[in-house]
Short mmCIF file of C-alpha atoms and ligand atoms in Angstrom, two decimals:
data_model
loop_
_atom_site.label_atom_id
_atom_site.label_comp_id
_atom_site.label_asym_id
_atom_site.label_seq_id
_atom_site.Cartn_x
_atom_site.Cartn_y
_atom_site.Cartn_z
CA UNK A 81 -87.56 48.49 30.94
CA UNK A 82 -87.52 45.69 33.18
CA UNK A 83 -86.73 42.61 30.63
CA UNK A 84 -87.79 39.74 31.90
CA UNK A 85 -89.49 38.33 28.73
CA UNK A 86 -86.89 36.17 25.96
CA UNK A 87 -88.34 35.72 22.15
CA UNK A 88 -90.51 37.30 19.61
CA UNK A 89 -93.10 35.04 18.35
CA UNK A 90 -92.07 31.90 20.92
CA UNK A 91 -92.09 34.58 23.60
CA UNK A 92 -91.36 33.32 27.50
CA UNK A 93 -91.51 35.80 30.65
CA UNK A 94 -90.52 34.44 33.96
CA UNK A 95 -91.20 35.59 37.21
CA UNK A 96 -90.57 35.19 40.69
CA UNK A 97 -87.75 35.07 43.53
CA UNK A 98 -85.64 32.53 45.13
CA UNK A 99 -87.34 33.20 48.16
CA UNK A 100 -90.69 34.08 47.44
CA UNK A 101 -93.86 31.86 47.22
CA UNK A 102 -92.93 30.86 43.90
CA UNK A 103 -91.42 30.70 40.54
CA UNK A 104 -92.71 30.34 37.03
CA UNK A 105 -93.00 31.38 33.37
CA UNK A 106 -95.76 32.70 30.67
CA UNK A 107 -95.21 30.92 27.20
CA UNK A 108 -97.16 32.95 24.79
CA UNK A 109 -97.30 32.37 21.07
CA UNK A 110 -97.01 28.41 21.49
CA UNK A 111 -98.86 26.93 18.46
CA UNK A 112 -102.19 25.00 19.40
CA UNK A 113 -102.00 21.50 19.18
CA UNK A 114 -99.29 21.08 20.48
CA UNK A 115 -99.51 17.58 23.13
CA UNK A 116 -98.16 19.14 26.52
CA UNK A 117 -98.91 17.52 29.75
CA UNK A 118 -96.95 18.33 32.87
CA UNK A 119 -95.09 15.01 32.70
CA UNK A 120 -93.11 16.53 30.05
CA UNK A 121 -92.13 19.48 31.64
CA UNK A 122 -90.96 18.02 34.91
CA UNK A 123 -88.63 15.47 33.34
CA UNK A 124 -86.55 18.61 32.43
CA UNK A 125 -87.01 20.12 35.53
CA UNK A 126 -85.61 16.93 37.48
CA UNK A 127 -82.85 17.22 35.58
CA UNK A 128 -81.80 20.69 36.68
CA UNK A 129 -83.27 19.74 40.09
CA UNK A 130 -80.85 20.96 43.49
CA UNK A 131 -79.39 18.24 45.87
CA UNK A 132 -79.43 15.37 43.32
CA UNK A 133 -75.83 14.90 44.02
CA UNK A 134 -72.50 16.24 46.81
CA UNK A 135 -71.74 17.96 43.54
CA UNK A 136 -75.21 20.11 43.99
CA UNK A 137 -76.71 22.67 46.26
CA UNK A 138 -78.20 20.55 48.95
CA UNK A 139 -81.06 22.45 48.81
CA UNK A 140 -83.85 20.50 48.55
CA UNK A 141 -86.26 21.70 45.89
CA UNK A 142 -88.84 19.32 44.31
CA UNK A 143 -89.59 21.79 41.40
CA UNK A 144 -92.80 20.43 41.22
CA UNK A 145 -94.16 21.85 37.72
CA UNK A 146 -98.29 22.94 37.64
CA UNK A 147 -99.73 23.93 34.51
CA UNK A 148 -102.25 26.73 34.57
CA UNK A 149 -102.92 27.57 31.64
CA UNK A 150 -102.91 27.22 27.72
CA UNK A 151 -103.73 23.61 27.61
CA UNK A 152 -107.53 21.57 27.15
CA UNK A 153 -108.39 17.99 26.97
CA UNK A 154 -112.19 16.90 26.71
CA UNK A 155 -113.02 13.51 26.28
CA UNK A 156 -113.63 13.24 22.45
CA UNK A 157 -109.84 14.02 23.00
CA UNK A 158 -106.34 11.54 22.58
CA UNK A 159 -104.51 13.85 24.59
CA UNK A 160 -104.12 17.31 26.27
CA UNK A 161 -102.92 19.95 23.68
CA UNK A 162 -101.74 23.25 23.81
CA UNK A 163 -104.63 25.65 22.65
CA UNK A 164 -102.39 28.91 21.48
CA UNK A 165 -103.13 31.00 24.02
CA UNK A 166 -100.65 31.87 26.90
CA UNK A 167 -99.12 28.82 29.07
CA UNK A 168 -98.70 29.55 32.50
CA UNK A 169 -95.80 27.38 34.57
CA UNK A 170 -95.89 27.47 38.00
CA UNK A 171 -93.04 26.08 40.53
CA UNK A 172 -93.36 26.17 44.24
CA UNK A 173 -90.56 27.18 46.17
CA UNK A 174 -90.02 25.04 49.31
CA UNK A 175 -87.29 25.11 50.78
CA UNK A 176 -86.30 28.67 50.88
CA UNK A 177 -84.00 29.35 54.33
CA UNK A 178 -84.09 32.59 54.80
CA UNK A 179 -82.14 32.67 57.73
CA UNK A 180 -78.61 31.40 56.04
CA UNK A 181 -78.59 34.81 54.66
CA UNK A 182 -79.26 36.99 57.91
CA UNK A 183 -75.66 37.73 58.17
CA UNK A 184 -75.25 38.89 54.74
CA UNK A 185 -78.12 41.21 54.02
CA UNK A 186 -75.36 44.45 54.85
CA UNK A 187 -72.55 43.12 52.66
CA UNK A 188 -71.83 42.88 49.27
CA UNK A 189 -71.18 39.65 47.75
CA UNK A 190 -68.05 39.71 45.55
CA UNK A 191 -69.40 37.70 42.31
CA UNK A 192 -73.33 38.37 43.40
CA UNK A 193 -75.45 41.18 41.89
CA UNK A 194 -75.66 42.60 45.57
CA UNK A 195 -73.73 46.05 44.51
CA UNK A 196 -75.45 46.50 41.39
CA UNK A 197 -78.93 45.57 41.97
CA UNK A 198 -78.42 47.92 45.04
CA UNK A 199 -76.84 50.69 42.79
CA UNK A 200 -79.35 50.25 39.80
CA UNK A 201 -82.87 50.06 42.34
CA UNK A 202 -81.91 51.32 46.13
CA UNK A 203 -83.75 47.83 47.54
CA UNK A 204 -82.80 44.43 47.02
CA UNK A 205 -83.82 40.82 47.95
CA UNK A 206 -80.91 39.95 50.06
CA UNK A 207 -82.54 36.46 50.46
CA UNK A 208 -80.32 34.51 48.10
CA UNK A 209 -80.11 37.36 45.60
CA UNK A 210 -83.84 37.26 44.84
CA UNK A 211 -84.23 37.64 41.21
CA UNK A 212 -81.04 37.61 40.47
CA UNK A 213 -80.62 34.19 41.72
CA UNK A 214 -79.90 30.83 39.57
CA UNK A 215 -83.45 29.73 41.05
CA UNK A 216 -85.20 31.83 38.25
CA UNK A 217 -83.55 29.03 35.54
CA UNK A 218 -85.96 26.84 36.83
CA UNK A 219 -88.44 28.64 34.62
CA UNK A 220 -86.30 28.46 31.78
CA UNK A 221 -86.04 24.75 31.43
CA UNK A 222 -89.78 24.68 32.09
CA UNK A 223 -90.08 26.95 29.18
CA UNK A 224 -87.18 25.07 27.10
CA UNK A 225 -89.60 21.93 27.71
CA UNK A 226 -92.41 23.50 25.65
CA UNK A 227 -90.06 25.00 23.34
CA UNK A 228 -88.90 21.62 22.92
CA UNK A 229 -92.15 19.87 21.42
CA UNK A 230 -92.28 22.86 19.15
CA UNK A 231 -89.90 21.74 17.61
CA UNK A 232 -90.03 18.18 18.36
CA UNK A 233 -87.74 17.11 15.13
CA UNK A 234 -85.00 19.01 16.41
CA UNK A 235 -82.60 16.76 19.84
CA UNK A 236 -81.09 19.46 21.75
CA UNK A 237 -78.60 17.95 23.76
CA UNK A 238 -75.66 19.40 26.51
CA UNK A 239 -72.57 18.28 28.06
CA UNK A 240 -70.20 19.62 30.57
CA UNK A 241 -66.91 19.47 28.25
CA UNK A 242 -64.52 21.16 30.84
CA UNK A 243 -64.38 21.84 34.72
CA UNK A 244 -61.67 24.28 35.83
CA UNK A 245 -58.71 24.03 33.44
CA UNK A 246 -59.65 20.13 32.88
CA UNK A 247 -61.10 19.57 29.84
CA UNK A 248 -62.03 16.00 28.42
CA UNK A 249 -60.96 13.86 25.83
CA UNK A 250 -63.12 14.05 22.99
CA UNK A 251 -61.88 10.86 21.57
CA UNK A 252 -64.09 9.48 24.95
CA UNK A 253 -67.98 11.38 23.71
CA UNK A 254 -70.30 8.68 24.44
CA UNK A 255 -73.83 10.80 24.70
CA UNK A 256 -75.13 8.01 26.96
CA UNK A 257 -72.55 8.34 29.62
CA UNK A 258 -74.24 11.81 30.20
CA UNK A 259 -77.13 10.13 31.91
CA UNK A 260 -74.54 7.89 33.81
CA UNK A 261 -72.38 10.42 36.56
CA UNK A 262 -73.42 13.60 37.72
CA UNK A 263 -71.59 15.81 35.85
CA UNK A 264 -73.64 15.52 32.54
CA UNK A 265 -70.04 14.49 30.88
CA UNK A 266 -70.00 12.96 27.92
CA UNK A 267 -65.64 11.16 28.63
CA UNK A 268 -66.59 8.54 31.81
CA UNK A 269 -62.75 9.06 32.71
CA UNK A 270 -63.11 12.80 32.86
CA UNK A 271 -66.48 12.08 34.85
CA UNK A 272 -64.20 10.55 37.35
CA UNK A 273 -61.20 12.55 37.44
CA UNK A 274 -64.14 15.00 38.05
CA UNK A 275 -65.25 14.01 41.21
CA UNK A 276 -62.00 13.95 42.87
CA UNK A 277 -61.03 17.28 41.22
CA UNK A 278 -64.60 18.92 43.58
CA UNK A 279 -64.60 17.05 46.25
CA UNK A 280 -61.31 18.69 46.87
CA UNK A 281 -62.61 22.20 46.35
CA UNK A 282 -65.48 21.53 48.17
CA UNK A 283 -63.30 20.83 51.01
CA UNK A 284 -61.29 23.65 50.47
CA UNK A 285 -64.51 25.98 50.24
CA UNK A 286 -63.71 27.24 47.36
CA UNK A 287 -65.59 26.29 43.80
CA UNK A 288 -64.85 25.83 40.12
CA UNK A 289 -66.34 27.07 36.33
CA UNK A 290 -67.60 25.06 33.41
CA UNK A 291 -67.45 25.00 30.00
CA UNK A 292 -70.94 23.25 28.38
CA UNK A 293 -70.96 22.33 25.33
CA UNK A 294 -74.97 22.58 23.20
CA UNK A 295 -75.58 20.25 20.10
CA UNK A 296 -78.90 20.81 18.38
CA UNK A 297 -79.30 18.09 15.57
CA UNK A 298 -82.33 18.05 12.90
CA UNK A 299 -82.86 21.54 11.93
CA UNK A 300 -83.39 22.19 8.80
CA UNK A 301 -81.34 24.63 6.71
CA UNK A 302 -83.36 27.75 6.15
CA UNK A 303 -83.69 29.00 10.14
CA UNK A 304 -82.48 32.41 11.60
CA UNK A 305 -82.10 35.43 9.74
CA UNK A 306 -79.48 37.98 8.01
CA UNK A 307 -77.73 40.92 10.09
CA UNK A 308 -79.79 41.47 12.86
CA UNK A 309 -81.46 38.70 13.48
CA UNK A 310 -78.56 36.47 12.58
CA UNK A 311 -79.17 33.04 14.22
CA UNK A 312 -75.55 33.11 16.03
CA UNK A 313 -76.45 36.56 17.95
CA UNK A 314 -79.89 35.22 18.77
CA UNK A 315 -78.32 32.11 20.61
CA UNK A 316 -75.51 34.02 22.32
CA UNK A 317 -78.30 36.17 23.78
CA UNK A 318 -80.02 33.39 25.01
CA UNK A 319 -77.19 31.60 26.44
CA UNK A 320 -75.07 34.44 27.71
CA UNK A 321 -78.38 35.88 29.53
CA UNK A 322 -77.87 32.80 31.82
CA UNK A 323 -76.56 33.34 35.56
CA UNK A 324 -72.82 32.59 35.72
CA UNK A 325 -71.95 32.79 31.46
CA UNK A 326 -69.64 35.18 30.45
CA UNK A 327 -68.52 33.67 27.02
CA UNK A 328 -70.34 31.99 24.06
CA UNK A 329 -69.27 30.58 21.04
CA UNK A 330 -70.21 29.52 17.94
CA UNK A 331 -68.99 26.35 15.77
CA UNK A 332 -65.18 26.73 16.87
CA UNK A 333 -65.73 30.08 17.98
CA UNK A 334 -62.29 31.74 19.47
CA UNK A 335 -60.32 28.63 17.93
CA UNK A 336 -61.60 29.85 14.24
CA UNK A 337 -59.20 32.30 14.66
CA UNK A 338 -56.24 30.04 14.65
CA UNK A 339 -56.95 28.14 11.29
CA UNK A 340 -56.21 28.67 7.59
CA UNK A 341 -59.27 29.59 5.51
CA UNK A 342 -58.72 26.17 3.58
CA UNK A 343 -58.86 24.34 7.19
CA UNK A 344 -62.14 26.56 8.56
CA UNK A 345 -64.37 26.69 5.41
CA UNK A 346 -66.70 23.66 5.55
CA UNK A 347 -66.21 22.02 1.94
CA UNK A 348 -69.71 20.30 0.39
CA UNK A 349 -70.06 17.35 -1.69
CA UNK A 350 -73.19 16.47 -2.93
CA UNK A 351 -75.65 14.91 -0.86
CA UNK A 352 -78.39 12.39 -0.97
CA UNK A 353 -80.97 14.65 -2.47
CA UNK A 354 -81.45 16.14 1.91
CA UNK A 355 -79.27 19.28 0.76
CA UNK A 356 -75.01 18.94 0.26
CA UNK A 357 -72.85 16.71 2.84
CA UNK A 358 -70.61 19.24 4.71
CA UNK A 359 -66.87 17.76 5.46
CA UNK A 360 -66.99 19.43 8.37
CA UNK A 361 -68.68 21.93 10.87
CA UNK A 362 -66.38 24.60 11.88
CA UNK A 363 -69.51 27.29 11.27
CA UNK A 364 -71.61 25.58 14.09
CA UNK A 365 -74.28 24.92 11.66
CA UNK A 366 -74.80 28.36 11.05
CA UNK A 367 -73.43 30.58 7.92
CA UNK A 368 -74.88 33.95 7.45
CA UNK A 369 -77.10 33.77 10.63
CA UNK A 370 -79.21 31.16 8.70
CA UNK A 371 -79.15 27.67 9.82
CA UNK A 372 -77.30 25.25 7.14
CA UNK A 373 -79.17 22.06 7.93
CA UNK A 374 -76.23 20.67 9.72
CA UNK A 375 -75.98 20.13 13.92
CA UNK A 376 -76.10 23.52 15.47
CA UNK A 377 -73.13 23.42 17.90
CA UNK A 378 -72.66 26.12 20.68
CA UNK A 379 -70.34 26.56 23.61
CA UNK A 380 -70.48 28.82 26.67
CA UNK A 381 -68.45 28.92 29.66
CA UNK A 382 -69.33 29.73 32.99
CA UNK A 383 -67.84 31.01 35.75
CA UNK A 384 -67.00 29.41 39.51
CA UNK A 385 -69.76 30.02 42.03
CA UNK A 386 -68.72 33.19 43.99
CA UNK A 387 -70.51 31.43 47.04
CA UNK A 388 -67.53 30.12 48.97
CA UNK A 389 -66.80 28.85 52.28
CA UNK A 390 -63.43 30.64 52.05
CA UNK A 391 -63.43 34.57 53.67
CA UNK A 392 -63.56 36.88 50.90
CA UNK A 393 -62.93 41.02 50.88
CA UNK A 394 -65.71 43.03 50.58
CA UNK A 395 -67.78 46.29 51.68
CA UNK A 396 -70.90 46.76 53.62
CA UNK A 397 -73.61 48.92 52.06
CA UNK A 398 -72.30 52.39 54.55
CA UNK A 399 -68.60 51.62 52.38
CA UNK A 400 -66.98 50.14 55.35
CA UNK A 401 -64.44 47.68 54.45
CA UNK A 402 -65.53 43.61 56.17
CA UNK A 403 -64.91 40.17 55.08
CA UNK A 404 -67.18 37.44 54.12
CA UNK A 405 -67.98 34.17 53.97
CA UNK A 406 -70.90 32.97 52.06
CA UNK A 407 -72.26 29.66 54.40
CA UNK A 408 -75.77 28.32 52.68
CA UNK A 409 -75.90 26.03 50.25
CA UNK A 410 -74.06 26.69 47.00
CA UNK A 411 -73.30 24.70 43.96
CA UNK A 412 -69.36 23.89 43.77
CA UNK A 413 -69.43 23.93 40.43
CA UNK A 414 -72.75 25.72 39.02
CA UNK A 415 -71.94 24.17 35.83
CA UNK A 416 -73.36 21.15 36.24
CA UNK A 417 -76.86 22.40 36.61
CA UNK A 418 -76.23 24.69 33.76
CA UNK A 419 -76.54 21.76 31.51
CA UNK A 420 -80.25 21.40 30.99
CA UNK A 421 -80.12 25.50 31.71
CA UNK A 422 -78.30 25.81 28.38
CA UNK A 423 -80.56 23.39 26.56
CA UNK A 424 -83.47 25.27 27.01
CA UNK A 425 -82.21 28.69 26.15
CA UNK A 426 -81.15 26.81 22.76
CA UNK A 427 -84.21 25.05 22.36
CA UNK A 428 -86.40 28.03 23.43
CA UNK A 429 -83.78 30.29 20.58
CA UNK A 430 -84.54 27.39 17.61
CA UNK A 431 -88.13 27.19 18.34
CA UNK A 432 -88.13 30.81 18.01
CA UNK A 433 -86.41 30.49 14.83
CA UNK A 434 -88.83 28.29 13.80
CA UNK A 435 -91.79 30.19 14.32
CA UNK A 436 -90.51 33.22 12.64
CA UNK A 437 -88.91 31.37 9.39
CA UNK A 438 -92.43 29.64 9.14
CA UNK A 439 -94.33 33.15 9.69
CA UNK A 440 -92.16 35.00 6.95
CA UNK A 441 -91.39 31.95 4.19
CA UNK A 442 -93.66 29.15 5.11
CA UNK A 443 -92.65 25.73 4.16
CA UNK A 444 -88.89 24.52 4.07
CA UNK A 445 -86.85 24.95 1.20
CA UNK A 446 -83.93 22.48 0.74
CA UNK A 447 -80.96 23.85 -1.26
C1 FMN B 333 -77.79 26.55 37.56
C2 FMN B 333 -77.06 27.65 38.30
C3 FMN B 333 -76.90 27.58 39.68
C4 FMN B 333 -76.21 28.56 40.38
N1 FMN B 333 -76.02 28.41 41.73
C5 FMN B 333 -75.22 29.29 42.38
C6 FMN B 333 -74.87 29.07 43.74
O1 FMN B 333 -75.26 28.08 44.37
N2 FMN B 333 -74.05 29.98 44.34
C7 FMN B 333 -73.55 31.08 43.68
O2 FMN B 333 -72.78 31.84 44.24
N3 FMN B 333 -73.87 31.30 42.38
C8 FMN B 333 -74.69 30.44 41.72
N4 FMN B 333 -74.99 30.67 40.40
C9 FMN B 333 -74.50 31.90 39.75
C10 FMN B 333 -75.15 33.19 40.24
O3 FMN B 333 -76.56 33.13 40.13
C11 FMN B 333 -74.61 34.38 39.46
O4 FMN B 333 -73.22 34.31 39.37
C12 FMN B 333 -74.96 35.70 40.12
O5 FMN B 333 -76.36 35.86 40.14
C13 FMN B 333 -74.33 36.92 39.44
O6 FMN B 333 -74.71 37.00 38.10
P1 FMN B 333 -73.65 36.90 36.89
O7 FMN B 333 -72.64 35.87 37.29
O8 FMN B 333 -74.47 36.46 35.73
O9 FMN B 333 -73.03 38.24 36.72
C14 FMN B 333 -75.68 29.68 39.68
C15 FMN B 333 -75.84 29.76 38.29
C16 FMN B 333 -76.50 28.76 37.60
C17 FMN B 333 -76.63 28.84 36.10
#
């Protein structure tokens, strides 16, 4: 009942609160063999990381990743390797405050789960919205991190490709830039533009969405499945099962509805013996729920933080009618650190995809 686990055979449960001891995840059904030390889970983690930037919760998490299980190196051994058996991820919480929410623990958030965690169990974390806070995708990208060696010939990469009602110029997409402002934007002007655009909301308390765009390049054709298990639905689950997200899309998604057939239908010459060359990838890389072999594109958009400086309408659990204002600290734009969010829920979906083409056909099939 209480679904807290993502996958079938590259299955992840997380656990934990923003507030309690700590946070972490089980990865069962990892194959063995796999090279994992922590190393390559924390550079993932870093990059999701709080108070990296003024456009960042200043809270001040090191998301230091342990690994406690499902890996063994002896000394006949190159390198530690995952062994198949369940991988336990455990992340500290240390900087938990819990006295920024004192004031709060009677009132509803407007945006929060507050109402409908209260509704749905009669008790609730008040504490920064316990499990229901961002803190728990901390544990996803730790996950995404495995997930990502499982399928190591596959990049999965993000980029923040709108903030508010400014979107960038895609004639700008340099993937290195990403690494270059704190945004994770691919268009340096936008990155700038950018800054100015939240420092101003910050000022104002008030906040701003995202739109993030996921590219997955290097998976073969040949992964997902028909109807129910069609590829597309599998990564809109994962994605849209992220804090903040309420829209995903596929390949041009909403905008397929405003072309022609002749302009959406990706037209295939013949390649060079690695499957056809596509003209184009309206589809997202996916037709049928089956991966096509060409980049796996995905879009979702979230919404502003509903943490705000600025007094917002509300009622306290006995229905009386208050205001609040939400002080702590809150991302302006939760966005940003929805970037390497998004790549693990996609990386964590394909490795998934993987495991279950390989269990049901076995070895890849080029068309
Ligand atoms: C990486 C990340 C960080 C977030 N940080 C905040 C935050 O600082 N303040 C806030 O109000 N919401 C934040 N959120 C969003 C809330 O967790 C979320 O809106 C809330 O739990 C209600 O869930 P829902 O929006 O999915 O319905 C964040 C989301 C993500 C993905």
């Amino acid at each position: 009942m209480s679904h807290n686990t993502f996958g079938h055979l590259f299955r992840v449960t997380t656990f934990g609160e923003s507030h309690g001891p700590a946070i972490g995840c089980v990865v069962d059904g990892c194959p063995p063999g796999i090279p994992l030390v922590e190393a390559d889970v924390q550079a993932d983690l870093d990059r999701r990381k709080p108070g990296q930037s003024r456009f960042t919760t200043q809270r001040r998490e090191d998301d230091r990743v342990r690994i406690l299980s499902g890996v063994f190196q002896d000394e006949r051994m190159a390198a530690q390797v995952t062994t198949g058996t369940p991988i336990a991820l455990l992340i500290e919480n240390t900087d938990q405050r819990s006295k920024d929410y004192a004031d709060i623990r009677d009132k509803f958030r407007p945006g929060h789960a507050d109402l409908t965690y209260e509704a749905k169990y009669g008790v609730r974390d008040y504490r920064g919205g316990g499990r229901s806070s961002a803190r728990e995708t901390a544990s996803r990208v730790a996950a995404g991190a495995v997930a990502r060696k499982v399928i190591a010939g596959v990049r999965v990469r993000g980029a923040l490709v709108q903030m508010g009602p400014h979107g960038i110029d895609r004639a700008n997409w340099d993937w290195d830039e990403i690494a270059r402002n704190p945004f994770f934007c691919p268009d340096a002007k936008a990155a700038a533009f950018f800054a100015d655009y939240l420092d101003g909301l910050r000022k104002a308390g008030s906040s701003a969405g995202a739109i993030i765009e996921l590219v997955a390049e290097g998976a073969p054709a040949g992964w997902g499945a028909p109807i129910y298990g069609k590829l597309d639905s599998e990564i809109a689950a994962a994605l849209m099962s992220i804090n903040a997200v309420k829209a995903v899309e596929i390949g041009d998604g909403f905008g397929a509805a405003e072309l022609t057939g002749e302009a959406n239908a990706d037209e295939m010459r013949a390649g060079n013996g690695d499957g056809p060359s596509f003209l184009s990838n309206h589809a997202g890389g996916i037709l049928g729920g089956i991966s096509s072999g060409q980049p796996i594109v995905a879009r979702f958009a979230v919404k502003p933080t509903s943490s705000i400086l600025a007094p917002r309408r509300t009622v306290t659990k006995a229905g009386e009618e208050t205001e609040i204002v939400t002080k702590g600290r809150h991302d302006p734009c939760v966005g940003i650190r929805a970037v390497p969010v998004g790549e693990a829920m996609l990386a964590c979906a394909l490795a998934d995809a993987f495991l279950r083409h390989r269990g049901q056909v076995g070895e890849e099939r080029r068309p």
